[in-house]
Every structure is written in structure tokens, then in C-alpha cells.
XYZ file of C-alpha atoms in Angstrom:
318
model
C -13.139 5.844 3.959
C -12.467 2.710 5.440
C -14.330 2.379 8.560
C -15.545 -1.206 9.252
C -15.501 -0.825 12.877
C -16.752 1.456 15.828
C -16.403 1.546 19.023
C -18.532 3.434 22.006
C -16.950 5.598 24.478
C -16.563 2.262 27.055
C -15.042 0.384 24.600
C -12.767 3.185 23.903
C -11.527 4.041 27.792
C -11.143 0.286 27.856
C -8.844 0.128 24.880
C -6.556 3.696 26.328
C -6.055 2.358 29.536
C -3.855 -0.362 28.359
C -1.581 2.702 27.044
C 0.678 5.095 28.667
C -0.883 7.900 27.034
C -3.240 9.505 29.545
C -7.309 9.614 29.333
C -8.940 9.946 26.142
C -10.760 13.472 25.289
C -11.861 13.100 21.540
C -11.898 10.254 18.749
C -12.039 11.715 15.343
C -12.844 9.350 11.866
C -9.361 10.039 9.702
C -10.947 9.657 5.754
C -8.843 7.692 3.017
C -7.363 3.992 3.541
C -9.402 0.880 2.345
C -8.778 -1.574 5.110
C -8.409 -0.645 8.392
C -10.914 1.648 10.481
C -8.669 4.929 11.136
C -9.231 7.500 13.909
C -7.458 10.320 15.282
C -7.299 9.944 19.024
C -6.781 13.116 21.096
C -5.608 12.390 24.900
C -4.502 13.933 28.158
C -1.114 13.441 26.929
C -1.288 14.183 23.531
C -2.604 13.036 19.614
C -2.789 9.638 18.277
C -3.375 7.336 15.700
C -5.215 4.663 16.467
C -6.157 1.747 14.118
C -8.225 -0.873 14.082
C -7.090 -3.855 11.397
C -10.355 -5.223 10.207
C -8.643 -7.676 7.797
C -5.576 -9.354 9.263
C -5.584 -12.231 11.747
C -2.984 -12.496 14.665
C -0.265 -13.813 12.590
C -0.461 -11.145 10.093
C -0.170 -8.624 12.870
C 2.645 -10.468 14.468
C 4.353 -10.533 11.023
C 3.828 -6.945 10.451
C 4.830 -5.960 14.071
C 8.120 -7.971 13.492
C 8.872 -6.131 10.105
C 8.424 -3.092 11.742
C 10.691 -3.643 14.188
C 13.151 -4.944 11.849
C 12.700 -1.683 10.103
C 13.324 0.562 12.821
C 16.819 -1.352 13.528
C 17.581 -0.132 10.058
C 16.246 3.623 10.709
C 13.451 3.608 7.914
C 11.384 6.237 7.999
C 8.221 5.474 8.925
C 5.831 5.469 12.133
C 6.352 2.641 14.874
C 3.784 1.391 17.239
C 3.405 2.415 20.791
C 3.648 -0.498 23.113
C 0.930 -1.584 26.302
C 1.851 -0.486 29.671
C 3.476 -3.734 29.879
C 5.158 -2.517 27.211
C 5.136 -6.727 25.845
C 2.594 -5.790 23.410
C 2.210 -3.387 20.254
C -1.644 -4.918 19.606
C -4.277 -4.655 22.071
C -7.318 -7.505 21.118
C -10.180 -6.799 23.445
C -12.273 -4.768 20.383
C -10.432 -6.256 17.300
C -7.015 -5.753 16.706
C -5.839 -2.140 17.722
C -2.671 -0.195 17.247
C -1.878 2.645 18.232
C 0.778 5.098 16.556
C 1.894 8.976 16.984
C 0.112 11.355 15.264
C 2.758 12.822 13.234
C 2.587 15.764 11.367
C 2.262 16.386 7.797
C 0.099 15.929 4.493
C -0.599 13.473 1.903
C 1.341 15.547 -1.064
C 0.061 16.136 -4.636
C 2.126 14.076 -7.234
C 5.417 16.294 -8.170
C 8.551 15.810 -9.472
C 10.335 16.797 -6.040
C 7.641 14.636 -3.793
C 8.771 11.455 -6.586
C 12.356 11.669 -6.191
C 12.473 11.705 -2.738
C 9.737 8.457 -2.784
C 12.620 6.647 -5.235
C 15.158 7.354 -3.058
C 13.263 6.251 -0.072
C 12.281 2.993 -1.843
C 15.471 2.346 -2.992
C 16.170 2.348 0.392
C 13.802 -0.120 1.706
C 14.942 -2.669 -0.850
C 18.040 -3.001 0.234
C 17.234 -3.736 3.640
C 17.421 -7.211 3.733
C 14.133 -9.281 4.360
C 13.117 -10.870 7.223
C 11.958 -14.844 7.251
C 8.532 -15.544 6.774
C 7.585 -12.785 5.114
C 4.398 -13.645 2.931
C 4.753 -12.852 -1.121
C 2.574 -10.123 -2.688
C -1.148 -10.230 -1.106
C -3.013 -8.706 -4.229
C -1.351 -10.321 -6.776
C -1.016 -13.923 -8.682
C -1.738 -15.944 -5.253
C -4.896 -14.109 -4.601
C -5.895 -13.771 -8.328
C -6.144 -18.124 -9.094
C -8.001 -18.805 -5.730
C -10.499 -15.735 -6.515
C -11.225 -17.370 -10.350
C -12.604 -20.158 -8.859
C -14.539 -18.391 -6.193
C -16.292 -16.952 -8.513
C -16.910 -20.154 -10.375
C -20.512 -20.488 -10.497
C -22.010 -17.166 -9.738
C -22.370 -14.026 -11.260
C -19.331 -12.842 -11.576
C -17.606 -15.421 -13.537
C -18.987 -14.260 -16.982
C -18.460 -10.720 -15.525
C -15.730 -8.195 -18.251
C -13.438 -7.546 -15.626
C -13.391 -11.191 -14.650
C -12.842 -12.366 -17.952
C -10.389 -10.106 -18.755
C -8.081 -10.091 -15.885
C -7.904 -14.158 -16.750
C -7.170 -13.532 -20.063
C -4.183 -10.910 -19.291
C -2.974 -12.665 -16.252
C -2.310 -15.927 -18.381
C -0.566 -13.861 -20.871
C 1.499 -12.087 -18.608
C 2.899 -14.978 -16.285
C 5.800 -16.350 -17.595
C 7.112 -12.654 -17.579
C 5.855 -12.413 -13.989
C 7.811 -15.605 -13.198
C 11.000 -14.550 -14.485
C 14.199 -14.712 -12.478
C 14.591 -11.523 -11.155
C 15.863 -9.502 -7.936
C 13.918 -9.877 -5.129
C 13.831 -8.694 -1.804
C 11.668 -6.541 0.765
C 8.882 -4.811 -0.509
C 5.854 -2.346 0.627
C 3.297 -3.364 -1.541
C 1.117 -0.582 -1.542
C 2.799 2.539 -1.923
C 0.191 5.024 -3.158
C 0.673 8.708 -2.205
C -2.181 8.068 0.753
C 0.651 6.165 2.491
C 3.086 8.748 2.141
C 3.459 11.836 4.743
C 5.091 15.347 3.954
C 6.036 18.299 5.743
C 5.673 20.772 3.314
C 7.986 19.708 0.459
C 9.741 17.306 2.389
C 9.555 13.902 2.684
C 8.427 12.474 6.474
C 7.555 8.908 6.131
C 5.958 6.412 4.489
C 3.058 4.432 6.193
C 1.477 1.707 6.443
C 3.493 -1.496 5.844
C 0.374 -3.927 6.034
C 0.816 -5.558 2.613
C 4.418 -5.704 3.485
C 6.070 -8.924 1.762
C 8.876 -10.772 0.054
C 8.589 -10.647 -3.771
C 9.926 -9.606 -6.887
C 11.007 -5.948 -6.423
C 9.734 -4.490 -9.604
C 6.440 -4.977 -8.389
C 6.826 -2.224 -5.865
C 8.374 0.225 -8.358
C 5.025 -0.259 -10.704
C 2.866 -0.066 -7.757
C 4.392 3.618 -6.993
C 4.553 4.305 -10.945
C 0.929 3.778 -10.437
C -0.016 4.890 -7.351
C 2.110 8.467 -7.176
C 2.666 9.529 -10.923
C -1.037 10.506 -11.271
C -3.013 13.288 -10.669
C -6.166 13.105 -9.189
C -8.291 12.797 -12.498
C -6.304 9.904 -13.129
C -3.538 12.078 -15.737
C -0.186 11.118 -15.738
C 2.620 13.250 -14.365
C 5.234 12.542 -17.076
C 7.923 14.651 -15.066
C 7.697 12.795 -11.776
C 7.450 9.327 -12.977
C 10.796 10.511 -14.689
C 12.041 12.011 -11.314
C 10.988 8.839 -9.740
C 12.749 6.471 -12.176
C 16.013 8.439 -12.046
C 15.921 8.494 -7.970
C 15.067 5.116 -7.713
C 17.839 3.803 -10.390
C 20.773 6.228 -8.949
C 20.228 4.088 -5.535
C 19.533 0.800 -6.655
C 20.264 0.915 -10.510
C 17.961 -1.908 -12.129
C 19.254 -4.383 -14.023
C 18.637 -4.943 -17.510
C 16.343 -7.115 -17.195
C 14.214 -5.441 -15.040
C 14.280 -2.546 -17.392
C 12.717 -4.497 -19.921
C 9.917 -6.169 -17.456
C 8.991 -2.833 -16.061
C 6.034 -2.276 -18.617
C 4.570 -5.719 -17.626
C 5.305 -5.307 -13.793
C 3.211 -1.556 -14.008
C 0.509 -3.134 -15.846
C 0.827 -5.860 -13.189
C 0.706 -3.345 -10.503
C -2.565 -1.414 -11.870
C -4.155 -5.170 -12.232
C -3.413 -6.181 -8.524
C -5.478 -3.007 -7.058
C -8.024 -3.187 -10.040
C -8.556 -6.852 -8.512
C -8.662 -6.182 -5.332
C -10.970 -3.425 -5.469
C -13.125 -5.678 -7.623
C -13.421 -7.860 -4.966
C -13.194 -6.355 -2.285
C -16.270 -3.444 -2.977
C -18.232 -5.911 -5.252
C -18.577 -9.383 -3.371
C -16.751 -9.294 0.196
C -18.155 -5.595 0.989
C -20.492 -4.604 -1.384
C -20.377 -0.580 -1.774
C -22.146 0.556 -4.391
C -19.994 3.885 -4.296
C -17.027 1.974 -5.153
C -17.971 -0.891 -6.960
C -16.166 0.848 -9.688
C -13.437 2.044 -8.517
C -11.223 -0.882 -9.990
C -11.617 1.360 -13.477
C -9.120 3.966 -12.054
C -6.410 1.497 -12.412
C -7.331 0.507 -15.735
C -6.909 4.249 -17.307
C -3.675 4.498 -15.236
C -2.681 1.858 -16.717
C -3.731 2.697 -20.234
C -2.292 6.008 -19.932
C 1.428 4.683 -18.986
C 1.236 2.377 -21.677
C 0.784 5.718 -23.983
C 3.421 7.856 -22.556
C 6.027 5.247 -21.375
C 8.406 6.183 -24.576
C 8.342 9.644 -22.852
C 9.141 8.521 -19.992
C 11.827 6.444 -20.622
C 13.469 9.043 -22.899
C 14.918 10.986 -20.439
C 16.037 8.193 -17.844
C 19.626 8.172 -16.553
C 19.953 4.366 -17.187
C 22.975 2.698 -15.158
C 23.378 -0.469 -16.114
């Protein structure tokens, strides 16, 4: 679980009464997520979510806040921030930066063919929304990687097998990377966690912190990755195929992209091996997780087994 921050029952009466939402009764840790600190916050008036964004700085915030709101002029389905009693601000700074969201109801689902088709048609969707300015490109990927290689110049983790290898496959993998094609709004980080389900049906997806301007076949590896699998890290052959075919009936991919989606899922498994890597092994060290960047790696591995299975049974539309 990502919790970073806490806060005492002052700080917390201090940070409520800047919202309309009554007097606070209970704060309650919510597990999962791997960079904000996450609480469900029971009031007077109801059940909250209230976050606290350990790792973005004001103009992230303001960034994300604004593609928010662009997405709610669109009617994507996801959960919006409730403003300050002011009702000026969605971010209240006094204890690190907080928002505060609805509790809505609903579960993270397992990985099924029926939860996959309604997660390509809803990321369909959000790429054809068109992007706002200033959006930032893709946080875990290329323009993280090259700064990180030579941070680690020097110490112990230069030398170290993942480091060596992710240079290694990175290098080989760029000019695919930087080939011209479509690109447009993107999540960024659309693993099932960040997904919300009533039952069998589809009620939003979350958390559009990594949101960004890139090359859209990143975001349709990342879910490849992040919601085909089971648990133990198997692949669900049947919803990646669900996926594919939901996806590609609303926004049919281009030839092109068809044959770059092996390197962009690959791509996709390296950008959360990274940032794992680096995030659990030298910025906070967590000996639980230090590891944790292998899950991506046998994801990876096993798509790379099963893709002609996959791709079999696709309704291409070209």
C-alpha cells in the first residue's frame, strides 16, 4: 500500500473544514496504489475519498485538475474532485496536496473477457477525446529511463541486471518507439487497480495521474499488461482477445500500429518494471517490493509466448 503520509486527527479537522462535507467521524487506510497515500474518509454527510499526492508538485496537480475537467465536459467516466467551500479550489495544501473525491461504489474486478471489452471500449473512448495543451508525454517511459541511466552512473546500481538490461533493450527498441504513429490522450496507467465495477459492469476508471500526450499504443500495451493477467501473473488469452476486438471496433488501429503492438507491450511491461525498480530500490527503499519489477518481466515473457493466439482470433479493421 502506498501510504507515505499521515496525518493526526488536528490535521485532519483542519483539512475537512475547507469542504462542504460535514465533520469527520472515521479515516480508514484504502490498500493498493503505489503513489499517493489513500484513505477512506467517513463524515457527517457521507463517505469519501481522500488523497494525499506524495509525488506531484503544484503544476502537476494543476495539469491533472485541468484534464479532469476537460474530461468531464466530454462525460468520461471517471470520479471528479470535490471543490473547497470556496468552491475555487479542487486541492487543499496545508498537509501536502489533498483531494478529495466520492466514495463510489464498486470493486476492483478479476481479469475477464466481459470486464476487457468493456475497458477497450472505454479506452477507445478516451482516445478520441481530443488532448488538451500542455499535457506532459509518458512519465515512466523513454524521458524518465535516459535521465535515470545516468543517475545511477557511479553507484551500485549501474552494473546492476536489470540496469543493464533495460539499456540494452531500450536502445534496441527506439527507433520503433519513435515511429510516426497516432497520438493523442492517454491514461498511462491503466491496471485493473484503477478500474471500478459494479458487479459485472463497468463504473469508472480512476486515477488519471500519469495522464499525458503520447503515442496511443502505449496505453493499449499498458492495459494488455496491466488487465489480461491473473493474479499469479498467467495470461488471460480470452480477454486480451475481448480487449483487442473492443478496442479496434471503436478506434480500429492502423496497420501500422498492428505491427508495433508487440514492441509497444513489451514497452509497456518495461516502463512499470522501471519504475518499480526505482522507485522501491533507490528513491523508497522497501525491501518487500524491491522485486516487484519481475512481475512485469514474466508478463511480458508470457505475451510474447501466446501473442500468435491472441492475434488469431482478432476482428482486424483496417
Amino acid at each position: 500500500m502506498a501510504r507515505y503520509t499521515t496525518l493526526s486527527p488536528i490535521e485532519l479537522d483542519r483539512i475537512v473544514s475547507q469542504y462542504p462535507i460535514g465533520t469527520a467521524l472515521k479515516l480508514e487506510e484504502i490498500p493498493g496504489g503505489f503513489g499517493n497515500s489513500n484513505f477512506k474518509l467517513t463524515t457527517t454527510e457521507g463517505e469519501f475519498l481522500l488523497k494525499i499526492c506524495d509525488e506531484k508538485d503544484s503544476i502537476e496537480l494543476n495539469m491533472q485538475i485541468a484534464l479532469l475537467q476537460h474530461l468531464h465536459q466530454h462525460a468520461y467516466p471517471t470520479v471528479y474532485p470535490i471543490p473547497t467551500k470556496d468552491e475555487k479550489r479542487l486541492t487543499h495544501e496545508s498537509f501536502g496536496s489533498v483531494m478529495l473525491y466520492p466514495f463510489l461504489r464498486g470493486k476492483q474486478p478479476q481479469s475477464s473477457p466481459n470486464a476487457l471489452s468493456q475497458l477497450g471500449e472505454a479506452l477507445a473512448k478516451l482516445h478520441c477525446i481530443p488532448p488538451i495543451a500542455g499535457l506532459p508525454c509518458f512519465a515512466m517511459g523513454i524521458s524518465q529511463m535516459i535521465p535515470f541511466f545516468e543517475e545511477v552512473q557511479g553507484t551500485q546500481f549501474a552494473t546492476h541486471p536489470f540496469v543493464e538490461s533495460l539499456k540494452s533493450q531500450l536502445e534496441s527498441m527506439e527507433p520503433q518507439l519513435k515511429a510516426p504513429l497516432p497520438m493523442g490522450l492517454l491514461h498511462g496507467d491503466l491496471f485493473l487497480d484503477n478500474t471500478l465495477f459494479d458487479d459485472d459492469q463497468m463504473v469508472a476508471i480512476l486515477d488519471f495521474e500519469e495522464g499525458c500526450y503520447d503515442t496511443l499504443l502505449i496505453d493499449v500495451g499498458m492495459t494488455l499488461i496491466g488487465c489480461c493477467y491473473t493474479p499469479q501473473h498467467q495470461l488471460n488469452i480470452e480477454a486480451a482477445q475481448r480487449f483487442l476486438d473492443a478496442y479496434n471496433a471503436s478506434r480500429p488501429l492502423t496497420e501500422s500500429e498492428w505491427q508495433s503492438l508487440d514492441c509497444f507491450v513489451h514497452y509497456a511491461a518495461l516502463s512499470i518494471a522501471f519504475w518499480r525498480f526505482r522507485q522501491f530500490n533507490i528513491r523508497r527503499p522497501d525491501a518487500h517490493r524491491a522485486n516487484t519489477y519481475q512481475e512485469m518481466i514474466t508478463r511480458s515473457t508470457q505475451f510474447k509466448r501466446h501473442k500468435p493466439d491472441i492475434y488469431g482470433k482478432i476482428k482486424i479493421c483496417l
